[in-house]
Tab-separated table of C-alpha atoms and ligand atoms in Angstrom:
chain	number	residue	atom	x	y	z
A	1	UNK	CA	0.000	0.000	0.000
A	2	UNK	CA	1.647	3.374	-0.638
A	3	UNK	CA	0.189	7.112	-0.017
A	4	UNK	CA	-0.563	8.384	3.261
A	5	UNK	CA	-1.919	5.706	6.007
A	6	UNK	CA	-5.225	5.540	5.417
A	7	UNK	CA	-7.628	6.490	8.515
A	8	UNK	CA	-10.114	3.632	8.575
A	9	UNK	CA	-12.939	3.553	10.453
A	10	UNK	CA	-15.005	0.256	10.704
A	11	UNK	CA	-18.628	0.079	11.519
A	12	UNK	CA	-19.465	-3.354	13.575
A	13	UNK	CA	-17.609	-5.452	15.540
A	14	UNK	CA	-19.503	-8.790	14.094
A	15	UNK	CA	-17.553	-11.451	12.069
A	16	UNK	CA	-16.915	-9.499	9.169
A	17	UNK	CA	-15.675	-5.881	10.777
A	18	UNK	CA	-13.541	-8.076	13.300
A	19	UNK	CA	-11.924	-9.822	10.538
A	20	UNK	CA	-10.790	-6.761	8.481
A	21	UNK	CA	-9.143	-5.228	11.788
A	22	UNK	CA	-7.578	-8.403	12.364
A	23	UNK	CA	-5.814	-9.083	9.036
A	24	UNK	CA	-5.034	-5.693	8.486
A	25	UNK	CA	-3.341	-5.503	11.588
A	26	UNK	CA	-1.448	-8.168	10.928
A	27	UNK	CA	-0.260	-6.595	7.801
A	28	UNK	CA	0.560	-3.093	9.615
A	29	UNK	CA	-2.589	-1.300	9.080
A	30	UNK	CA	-4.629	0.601	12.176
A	31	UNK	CA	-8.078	0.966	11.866
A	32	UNK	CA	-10.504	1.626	14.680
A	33	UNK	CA	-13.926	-0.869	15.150
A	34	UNK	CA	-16.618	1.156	16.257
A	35	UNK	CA	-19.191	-0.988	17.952
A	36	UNK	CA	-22.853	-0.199	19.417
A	37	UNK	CA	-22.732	-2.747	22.241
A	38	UNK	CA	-21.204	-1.395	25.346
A	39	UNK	CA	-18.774	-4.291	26.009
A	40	UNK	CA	-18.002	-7.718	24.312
A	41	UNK	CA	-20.259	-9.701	27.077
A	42	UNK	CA	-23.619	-7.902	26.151
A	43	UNK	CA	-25.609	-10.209	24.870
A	44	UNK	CA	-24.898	-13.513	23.971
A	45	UNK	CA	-24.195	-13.555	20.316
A	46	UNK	CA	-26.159	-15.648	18.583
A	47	UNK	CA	-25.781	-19.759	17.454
A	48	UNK	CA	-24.234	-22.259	16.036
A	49	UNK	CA	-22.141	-21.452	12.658
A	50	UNK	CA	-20.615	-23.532	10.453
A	51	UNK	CA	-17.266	-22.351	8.811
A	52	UNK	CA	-16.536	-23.682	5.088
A	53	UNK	CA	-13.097	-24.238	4.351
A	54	UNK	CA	-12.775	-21.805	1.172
A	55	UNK	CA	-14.281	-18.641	2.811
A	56	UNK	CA	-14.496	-18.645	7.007
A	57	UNK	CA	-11.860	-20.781	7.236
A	58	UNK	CA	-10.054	-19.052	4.838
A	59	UNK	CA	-10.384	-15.901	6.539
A	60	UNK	CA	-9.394	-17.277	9.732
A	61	UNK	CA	-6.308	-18.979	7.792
A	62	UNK	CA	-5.011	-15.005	6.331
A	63	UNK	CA	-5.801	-14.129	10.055
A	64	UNK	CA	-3.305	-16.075	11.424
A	65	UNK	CA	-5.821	-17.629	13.723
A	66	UNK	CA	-5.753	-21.585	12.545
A	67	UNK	CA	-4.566	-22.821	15.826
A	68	UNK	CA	-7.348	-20.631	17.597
A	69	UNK	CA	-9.920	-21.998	15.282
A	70	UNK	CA	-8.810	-25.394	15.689
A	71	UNK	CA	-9.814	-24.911	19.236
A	72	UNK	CA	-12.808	-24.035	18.797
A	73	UNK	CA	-14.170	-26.210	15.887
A	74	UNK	CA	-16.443	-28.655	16.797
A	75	UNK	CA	-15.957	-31.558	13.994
A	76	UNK	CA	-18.042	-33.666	15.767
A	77	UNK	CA	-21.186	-31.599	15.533
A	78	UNK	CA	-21.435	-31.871	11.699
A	79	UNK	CA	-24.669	-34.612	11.376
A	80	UNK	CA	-28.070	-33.507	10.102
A	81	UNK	CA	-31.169	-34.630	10.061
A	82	UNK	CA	-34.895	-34.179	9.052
A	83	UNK	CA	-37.739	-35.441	10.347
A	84	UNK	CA	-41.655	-35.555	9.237
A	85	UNK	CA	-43.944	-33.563	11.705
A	86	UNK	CA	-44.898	-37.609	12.932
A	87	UNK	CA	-41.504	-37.875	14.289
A	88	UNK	CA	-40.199	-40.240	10.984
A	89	UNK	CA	-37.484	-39.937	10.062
A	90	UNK	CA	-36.156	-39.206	6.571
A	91	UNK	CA	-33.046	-38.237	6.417
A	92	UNK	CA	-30.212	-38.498	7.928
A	93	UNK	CA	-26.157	-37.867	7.779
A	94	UNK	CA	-24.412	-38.558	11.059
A	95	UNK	CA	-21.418	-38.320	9.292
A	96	UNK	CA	-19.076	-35.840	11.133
A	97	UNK	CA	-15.975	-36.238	8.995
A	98	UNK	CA	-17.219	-33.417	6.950
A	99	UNK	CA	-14.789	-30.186	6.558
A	100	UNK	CA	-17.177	-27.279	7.453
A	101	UNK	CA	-17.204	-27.565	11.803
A	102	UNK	CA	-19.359	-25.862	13.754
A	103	UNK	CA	-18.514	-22.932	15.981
A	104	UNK	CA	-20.080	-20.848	18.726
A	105	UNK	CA	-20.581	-17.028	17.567
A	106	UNK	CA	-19.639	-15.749	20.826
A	107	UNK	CA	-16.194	-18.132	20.934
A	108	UNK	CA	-15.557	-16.710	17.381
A	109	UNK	CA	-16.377	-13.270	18.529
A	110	UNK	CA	-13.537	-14.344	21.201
A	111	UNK	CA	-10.674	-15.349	19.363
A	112	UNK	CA	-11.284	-12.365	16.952
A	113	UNK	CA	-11.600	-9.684	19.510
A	114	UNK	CA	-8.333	-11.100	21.693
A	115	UNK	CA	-6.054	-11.295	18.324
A	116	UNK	CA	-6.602	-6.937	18.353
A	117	UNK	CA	-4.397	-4.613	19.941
A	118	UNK	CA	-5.907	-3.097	23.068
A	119	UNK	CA	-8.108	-0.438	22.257
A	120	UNK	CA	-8.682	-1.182	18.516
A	121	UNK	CA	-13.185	-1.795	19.001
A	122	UNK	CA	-14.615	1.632	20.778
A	123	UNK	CA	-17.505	-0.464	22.697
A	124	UNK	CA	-20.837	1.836	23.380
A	125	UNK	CA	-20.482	3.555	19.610
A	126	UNK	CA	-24.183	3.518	17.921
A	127	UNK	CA	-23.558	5.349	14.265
A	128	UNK	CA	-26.150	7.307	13.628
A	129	UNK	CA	-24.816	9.022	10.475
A	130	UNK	CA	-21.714	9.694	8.450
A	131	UNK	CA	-21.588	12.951	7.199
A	132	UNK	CA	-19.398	13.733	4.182
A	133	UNK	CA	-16.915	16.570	4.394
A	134	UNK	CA	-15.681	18.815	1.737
A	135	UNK	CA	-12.126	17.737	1.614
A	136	UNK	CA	-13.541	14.189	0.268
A	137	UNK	CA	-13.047	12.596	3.740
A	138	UNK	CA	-16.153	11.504	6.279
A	139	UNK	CA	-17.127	12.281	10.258
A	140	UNK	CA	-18.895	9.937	11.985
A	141	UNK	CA	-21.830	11.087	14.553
A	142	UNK	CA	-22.517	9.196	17.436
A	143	UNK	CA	-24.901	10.510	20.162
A	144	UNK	CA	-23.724	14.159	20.074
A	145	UNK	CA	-20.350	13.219	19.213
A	146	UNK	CA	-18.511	13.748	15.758
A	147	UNK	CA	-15.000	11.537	15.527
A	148	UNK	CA	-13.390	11.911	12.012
A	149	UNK	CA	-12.088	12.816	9.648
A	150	UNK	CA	-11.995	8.816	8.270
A	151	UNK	CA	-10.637	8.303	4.857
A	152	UNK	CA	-12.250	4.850	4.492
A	153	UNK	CA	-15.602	3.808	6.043
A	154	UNK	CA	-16.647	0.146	6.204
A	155	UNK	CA	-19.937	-0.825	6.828
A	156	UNK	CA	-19.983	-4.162	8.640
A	157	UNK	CA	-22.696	-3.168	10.776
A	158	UNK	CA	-25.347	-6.198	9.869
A	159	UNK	CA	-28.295	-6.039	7.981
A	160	UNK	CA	-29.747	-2.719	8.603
A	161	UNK	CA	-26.592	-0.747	8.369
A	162	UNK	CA	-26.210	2.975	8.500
A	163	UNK	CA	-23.912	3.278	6.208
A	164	UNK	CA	-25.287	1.651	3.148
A	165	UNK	CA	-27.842	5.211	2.470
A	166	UNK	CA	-24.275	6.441	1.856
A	167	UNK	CA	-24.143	4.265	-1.577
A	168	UNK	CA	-27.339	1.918	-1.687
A	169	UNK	CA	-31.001	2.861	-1.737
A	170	UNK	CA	-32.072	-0.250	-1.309
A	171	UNK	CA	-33.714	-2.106	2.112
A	172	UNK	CA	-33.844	-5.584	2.805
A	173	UNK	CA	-37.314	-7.132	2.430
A	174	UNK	CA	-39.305	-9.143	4.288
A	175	UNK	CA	-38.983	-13.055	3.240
A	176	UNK	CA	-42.218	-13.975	4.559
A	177	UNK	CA	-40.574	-16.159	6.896
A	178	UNK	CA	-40.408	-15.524	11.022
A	179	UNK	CA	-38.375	-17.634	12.821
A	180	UNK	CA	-39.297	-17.725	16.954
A	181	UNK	CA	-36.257	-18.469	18.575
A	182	UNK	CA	-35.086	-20.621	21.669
A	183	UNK	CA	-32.975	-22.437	23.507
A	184	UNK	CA	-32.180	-25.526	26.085
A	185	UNK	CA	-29.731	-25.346	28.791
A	186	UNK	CA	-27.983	-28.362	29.661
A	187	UNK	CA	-29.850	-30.346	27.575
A	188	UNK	CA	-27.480	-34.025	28.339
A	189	UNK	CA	-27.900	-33.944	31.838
A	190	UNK	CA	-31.578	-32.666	31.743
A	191	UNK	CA	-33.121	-33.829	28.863
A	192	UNK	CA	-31.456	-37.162	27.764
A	193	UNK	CA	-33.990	-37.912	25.625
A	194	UNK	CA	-33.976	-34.763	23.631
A	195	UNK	CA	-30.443	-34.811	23.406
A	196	UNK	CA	-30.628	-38.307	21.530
A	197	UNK	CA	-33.256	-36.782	19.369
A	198	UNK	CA	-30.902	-34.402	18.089
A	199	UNK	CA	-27.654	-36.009	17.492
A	200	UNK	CA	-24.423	-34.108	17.120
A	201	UNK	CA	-25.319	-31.595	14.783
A	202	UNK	CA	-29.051	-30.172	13.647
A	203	UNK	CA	-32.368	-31.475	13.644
A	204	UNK	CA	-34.688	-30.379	10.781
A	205	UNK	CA	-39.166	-30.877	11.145
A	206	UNK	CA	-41.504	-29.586	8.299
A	207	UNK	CA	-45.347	-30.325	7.947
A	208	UNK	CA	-48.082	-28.628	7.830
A	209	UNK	CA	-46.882	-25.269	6.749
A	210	UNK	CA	-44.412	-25.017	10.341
A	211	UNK	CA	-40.795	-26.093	10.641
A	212	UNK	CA	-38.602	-26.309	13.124
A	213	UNK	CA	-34.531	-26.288	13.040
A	214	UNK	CA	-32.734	-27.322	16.140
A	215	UNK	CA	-29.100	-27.068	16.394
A	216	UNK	CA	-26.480	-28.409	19.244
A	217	UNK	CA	-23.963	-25.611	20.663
A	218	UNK	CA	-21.300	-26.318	22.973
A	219	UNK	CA	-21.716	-27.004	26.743
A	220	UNK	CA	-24.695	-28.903	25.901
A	221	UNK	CA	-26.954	-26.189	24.948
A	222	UNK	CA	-29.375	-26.742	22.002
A	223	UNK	CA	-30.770	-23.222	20.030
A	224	UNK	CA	-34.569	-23.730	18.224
A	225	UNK	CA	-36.128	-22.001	15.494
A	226	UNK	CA	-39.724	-22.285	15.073
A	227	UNK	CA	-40.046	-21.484	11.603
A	228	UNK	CA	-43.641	-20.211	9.940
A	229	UNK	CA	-44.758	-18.042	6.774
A	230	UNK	CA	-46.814	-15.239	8.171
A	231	UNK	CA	-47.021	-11.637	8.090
A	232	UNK	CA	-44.051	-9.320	9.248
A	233	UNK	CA	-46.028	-8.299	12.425
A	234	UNK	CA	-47.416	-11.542	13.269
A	235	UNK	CA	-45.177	-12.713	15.919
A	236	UNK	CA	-45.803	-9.120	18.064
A	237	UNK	CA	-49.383	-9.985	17.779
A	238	UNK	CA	-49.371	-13.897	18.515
A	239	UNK	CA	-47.219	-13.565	21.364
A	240	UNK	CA	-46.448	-12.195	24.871
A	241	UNK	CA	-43.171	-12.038	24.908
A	242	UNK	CA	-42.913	-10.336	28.362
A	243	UNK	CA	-44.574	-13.587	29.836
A	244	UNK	CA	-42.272	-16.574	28.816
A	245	UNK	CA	-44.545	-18.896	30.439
A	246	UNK	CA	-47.138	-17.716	28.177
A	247	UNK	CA	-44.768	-17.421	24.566
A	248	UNK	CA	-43.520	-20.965	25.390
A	249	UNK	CA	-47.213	-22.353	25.571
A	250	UNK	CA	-48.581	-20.151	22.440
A	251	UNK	CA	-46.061	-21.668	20.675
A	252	UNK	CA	-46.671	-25.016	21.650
A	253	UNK	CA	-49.934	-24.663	20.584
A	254	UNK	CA	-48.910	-23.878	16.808
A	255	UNK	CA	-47.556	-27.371	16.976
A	256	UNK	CA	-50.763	-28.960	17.968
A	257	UNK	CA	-50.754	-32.601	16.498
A	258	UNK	CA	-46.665	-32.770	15.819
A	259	UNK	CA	-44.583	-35.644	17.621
A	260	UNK	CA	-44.665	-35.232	21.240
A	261	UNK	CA	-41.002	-35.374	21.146
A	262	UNK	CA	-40.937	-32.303	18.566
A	263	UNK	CA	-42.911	-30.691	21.071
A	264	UNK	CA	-41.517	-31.374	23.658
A	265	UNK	CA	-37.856	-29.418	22.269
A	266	UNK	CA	-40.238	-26.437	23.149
A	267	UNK	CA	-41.399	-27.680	26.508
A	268	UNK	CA	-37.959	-27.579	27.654
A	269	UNK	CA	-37.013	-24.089	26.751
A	270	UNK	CA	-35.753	-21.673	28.783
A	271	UNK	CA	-37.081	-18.184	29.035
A	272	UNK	CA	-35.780	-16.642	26.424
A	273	UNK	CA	-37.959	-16.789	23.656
A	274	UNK	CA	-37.619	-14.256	20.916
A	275	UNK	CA	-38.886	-13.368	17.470
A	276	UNK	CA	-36.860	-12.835	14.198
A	277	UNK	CA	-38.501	-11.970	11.012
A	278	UNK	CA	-35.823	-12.882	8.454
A	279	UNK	CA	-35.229	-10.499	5.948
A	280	UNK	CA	-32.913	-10.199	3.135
A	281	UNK	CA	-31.505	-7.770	0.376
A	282	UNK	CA	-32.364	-8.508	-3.549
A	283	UNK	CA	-29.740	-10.967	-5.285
A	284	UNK	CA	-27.482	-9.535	-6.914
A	285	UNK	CA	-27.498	-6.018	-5.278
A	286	UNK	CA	-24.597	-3.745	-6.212
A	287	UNK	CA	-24.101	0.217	-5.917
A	288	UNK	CA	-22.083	2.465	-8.360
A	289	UNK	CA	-18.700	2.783	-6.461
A	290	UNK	CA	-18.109	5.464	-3.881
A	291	UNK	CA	-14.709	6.993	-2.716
A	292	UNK	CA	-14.041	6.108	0.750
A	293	UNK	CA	-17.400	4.500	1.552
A	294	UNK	CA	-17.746	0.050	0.891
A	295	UNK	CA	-19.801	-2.383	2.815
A	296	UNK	CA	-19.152	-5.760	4.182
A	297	UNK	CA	-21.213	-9.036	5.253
A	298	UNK	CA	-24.773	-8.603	5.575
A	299	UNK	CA	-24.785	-4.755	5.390
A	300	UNK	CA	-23.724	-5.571	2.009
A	301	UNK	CA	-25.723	-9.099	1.268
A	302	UNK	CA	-27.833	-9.695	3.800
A	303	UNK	CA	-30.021	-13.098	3.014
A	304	UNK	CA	-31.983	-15.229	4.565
A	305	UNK	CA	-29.788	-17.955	6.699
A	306	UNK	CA	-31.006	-20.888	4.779
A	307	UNK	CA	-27.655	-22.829	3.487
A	308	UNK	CA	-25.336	-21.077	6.206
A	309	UNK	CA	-23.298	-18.587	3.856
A	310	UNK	CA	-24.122	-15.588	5.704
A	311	UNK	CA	-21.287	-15.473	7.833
A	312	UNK	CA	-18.763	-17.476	5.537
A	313	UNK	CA	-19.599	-14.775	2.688
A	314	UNK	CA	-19.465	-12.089	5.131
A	315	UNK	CA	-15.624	-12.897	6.704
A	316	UNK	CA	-14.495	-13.756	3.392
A	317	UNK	CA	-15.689	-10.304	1.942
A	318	UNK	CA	-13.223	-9.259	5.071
A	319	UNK	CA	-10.250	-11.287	4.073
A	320	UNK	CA	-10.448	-9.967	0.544
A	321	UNK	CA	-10.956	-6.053	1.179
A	322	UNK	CA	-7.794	-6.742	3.238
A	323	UNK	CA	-6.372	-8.799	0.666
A	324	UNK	CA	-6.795	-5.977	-1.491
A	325	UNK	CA	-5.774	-3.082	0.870
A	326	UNK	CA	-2.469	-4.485	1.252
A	327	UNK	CA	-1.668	-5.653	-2.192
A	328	UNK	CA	-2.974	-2.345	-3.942
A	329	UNK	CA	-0.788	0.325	-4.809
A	330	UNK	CA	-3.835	3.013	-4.798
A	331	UNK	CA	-6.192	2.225	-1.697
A	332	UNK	CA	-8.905	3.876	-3.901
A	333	UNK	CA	-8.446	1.120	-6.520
A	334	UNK	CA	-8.585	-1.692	-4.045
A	335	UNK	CA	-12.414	-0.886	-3.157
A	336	UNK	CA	-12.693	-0.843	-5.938
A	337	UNK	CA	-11.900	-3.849	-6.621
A	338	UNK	CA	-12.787	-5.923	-4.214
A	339	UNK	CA	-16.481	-4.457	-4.059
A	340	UNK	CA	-16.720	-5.921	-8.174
A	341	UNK	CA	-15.498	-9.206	-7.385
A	342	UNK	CA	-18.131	-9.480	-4.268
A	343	UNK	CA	-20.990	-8.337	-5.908
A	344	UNK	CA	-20.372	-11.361	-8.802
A	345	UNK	CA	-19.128	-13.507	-5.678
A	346	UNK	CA	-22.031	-13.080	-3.455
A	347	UNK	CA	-24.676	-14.320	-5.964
A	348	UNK	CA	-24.350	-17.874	-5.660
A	349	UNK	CA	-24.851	-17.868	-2.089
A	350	UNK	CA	-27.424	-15.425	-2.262
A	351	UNK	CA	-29.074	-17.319	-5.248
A	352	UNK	CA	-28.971	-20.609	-2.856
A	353	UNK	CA	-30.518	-18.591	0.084
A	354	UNK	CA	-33.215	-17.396	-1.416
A	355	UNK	CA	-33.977	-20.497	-2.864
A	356	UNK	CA	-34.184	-22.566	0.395
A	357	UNK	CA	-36.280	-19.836	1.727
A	358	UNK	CA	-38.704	-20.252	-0.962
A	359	UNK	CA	-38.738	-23.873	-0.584
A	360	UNK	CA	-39.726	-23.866	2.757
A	361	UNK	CA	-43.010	-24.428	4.094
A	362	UNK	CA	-43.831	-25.086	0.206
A	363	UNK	CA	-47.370	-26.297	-0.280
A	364	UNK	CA	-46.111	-29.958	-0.915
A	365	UNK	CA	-45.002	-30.100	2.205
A	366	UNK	CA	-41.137	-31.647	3.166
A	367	UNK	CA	-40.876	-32.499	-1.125
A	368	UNK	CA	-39.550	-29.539	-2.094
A	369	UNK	CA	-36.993	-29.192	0.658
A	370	UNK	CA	-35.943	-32.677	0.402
A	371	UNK	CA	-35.324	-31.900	-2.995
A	372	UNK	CA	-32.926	-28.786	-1.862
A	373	UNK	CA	-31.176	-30.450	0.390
A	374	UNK	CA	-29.897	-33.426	-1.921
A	375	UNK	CA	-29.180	-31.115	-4.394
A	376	UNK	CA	-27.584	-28.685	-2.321
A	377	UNK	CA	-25.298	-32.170	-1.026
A	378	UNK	CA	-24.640	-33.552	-4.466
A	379	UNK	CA	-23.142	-29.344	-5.953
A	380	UNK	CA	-21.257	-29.483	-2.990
A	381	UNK	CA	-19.637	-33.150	-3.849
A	382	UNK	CA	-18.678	-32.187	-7.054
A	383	UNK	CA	-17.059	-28.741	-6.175
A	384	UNK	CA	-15.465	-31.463	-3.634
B	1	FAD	C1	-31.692	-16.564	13.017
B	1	FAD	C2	-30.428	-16.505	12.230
B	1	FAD	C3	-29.645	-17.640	12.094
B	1	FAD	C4	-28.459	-17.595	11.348
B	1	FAD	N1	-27.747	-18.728	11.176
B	1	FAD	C5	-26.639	-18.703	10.394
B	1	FAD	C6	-25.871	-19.887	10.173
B	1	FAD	O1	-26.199	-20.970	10.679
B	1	FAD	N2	-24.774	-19.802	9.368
B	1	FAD	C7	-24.403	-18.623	8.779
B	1	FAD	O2	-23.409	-18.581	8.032
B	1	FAD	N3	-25.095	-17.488	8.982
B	1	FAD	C8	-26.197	-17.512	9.764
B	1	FAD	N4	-26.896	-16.365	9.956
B	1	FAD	C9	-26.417	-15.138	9.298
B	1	FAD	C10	-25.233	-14.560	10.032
B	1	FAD	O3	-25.622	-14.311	11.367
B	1	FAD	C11	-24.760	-13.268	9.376
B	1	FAD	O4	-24.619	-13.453	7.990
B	1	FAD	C12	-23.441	-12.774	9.948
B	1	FAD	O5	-23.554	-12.545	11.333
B	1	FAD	C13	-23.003	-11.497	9.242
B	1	FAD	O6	-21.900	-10.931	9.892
B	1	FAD	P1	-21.678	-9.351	9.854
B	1	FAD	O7	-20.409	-9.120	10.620
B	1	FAD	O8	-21.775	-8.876	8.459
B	1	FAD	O9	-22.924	-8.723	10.612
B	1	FAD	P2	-23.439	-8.915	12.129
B	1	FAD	O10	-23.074	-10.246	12.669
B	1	FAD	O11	-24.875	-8.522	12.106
B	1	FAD	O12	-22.604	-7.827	12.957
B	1	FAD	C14	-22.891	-6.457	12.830
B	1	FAD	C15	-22.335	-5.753	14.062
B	1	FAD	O13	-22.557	-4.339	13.883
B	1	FAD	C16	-23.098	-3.799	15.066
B	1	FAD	N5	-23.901	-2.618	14.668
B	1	FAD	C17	-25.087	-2.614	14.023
B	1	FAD	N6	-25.491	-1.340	13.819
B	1	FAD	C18	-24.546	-0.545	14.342
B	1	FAD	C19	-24.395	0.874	14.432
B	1	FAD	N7	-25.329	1.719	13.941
B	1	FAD	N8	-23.287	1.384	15.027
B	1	FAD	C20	-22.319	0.550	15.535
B	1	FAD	N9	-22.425	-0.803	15.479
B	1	FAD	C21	-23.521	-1.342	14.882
B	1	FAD	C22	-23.924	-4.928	15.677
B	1	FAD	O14	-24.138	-4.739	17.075
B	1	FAD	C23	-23.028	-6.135	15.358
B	1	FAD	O15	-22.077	-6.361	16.370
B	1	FAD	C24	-28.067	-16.375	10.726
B	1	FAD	C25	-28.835	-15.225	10.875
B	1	FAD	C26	-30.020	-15.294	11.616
B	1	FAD	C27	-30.872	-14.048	11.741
């Protein structure tokens, strides 16, 4: 990289902003993570996530984080299965010597955040807008505060990003799908049973027009998604979320007729039951270039989590701004760059996404996403 050191700000400290600040650093390039959260224990950050070996591994690999990953990686959580709402079984791959292992967000958030130098993510930082100055360079308002000037802005700040207005018009839309999320504590000492049911790896349930996906974490804690097609605003009218005791047994009721062992995942929730309408940008969205503004991850591409690319796509959109950064001889050049390989990059996944979203909850019932899912197995045994 040549010219003056760039002053890069980073919006996000999820996978994908993380990532950039890591490799860059490695490579002798500051840049300061601003994130909205007021520490890195806030709220625990999310599931289960598997990392493919040409795009989160890969990002971990340029990180210089292998060992750390290895740590983490949990190989033998890899088997899937899907069952009828009756409980029967129809498929199943308990095969765990698969190459894309599962890892806890909050463990990746982890090894991400402890590979920084001290000081690098400004915890308690909600962007509220980036204002554009006339010397071509940007200030960032948060609260009543304006930090700048930033020569490079990245977006990594998830799906509903304040940064993209700076270069997108576009929203993400509704899928159609909600998913109502929750979890089981210590599900092998307190629920044998349910921990058989589930395996090492996910659990999938589809019939009449409900799913359910239920994946195992580490320390024996499993994470649900009730999955239905509704209107955007129909969870916030179906259900008391205030009164867990009350959400849990609503939603038990929407399964009215399913295997009592299906059920009874829900049964044995804990309290914290919470909606998520899934929502995703258009495939293939782009925006005309803008000096010293890009996006990253699902600021960039959010889709719906169908297929698990969101957070491969979004660290290996990292690793290659980096990538490019470093390499380029004109920073301008290298967003440049980078932002017309992802858009072509990104529509596979997306394209896959969108298409197991569709296929869910399809009027035929568990065809169509049997169908998915064996084709979705036999592209990814010939790319090998
Ligand atoms: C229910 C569900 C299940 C999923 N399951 C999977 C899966 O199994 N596999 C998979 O690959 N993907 C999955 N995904 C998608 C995956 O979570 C995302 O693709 C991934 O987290 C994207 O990473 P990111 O860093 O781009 O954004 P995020 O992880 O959303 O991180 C954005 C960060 O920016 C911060 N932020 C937001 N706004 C601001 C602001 N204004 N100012 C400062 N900071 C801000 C946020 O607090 C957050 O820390 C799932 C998504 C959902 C909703």
């Amino acid at each position: 990289m040549t010219g003056i050191p760039l002053r890069i700000a980073i919006i996000g400290a999820g996978p994908a902003g993380l990532t950039l600040a890591r490799i860059l650093h490695l490579n002798g390039i500051a840049a300061t993570v601003f994130e909205r959260e007021a520490h890195a224990l806030v709220r625990p950050q999310g599931g289960t996530l598997d990392l493919h070996v040409d795009s989160g591994q890969l990002a971990l690999r340029r990180a210089g984080l292998e060992k750390e990953f290895l740590r983490i990686a949990r190989y033998e959580d890899q088997g899937s299965r899907l069952y009828d709402k009756d409980g029967r079984l129809v498929l199943a791959d308990d095969d765990d010597s698969g190459d894309r292992p599962e890892v806890d967000r909050s463990a990746l958030r982890d090894i991400l955040l402890a590979s920084l130098p001290e000081g690098s993510v400004q915890w308690g930082r909600e962007l509220r807008e980036v204002h554009a100055r006339p010397d071509g360079a940007y200030d960032l308002a948060f609260g009543a505060d304006l930090l700048g000037p930033f020569d490079l802005v990245v977006g990594a700040d998830g799906a509903w990003s304040r940064v993209r207005p700076l270069v997108s018009r576009y929203r993400p839309q509704y899928t159609g799908l909600t998913f109502i999320e929750f979890g089981i504590d210590d599900v092998d000492a307190s629920h044998p049973e349910l921990s058989k049911l589930v395996g090492r790896g996910k659990i999938g349930a589809e019939g009449d027009g409900r799913g359910m996906i239920v994946q195992r974490n580490a320390n024996a804690h499993l994470r649900g998604y009730a999955i239905f097609r509704v209107p955007a605003d129909w969870a916030e009218r179906t259900f008391d979320f205030a009164s867990p005791a009350a959400a849990r047994a609503r939603l038990m009721a929407e399964f009215e007729g399913w295997a009592p062992e299906l059920v009874a995942l829900i049964a044995a929730s804990n309290d914290n039951i919470v909606a998520r309408a899934i929502h995703a940008l258009p495939i293939g969205h782009h925006w005309p270039n803008r000096v010293g503004v890009t996006l990253l991850g699902d600021a960039a591409h959010v889709m719906s989590p169908f297929g698990g690319e969101g957070v491969n796509a979004a660290m290996l959109d990292a690793a290659e701004l980096a990538r490019h950064l470093v390499e380029a001889g004109d920073w301008r050049q290298a967003v440049k760059l980078y932002e017309q390989e992802m858009f072509e990059r990104v529509v596979e996944p997306a394209t896959h996404a969108a298409e197991a979203a569709a296929t869910e909850l399809s009027h035929i019932g568990l065809e169509l996403t049997l169908e998915h899912v064996r084709q979705h197995a036999q592209m990814r045994a010939v790319a090998g």
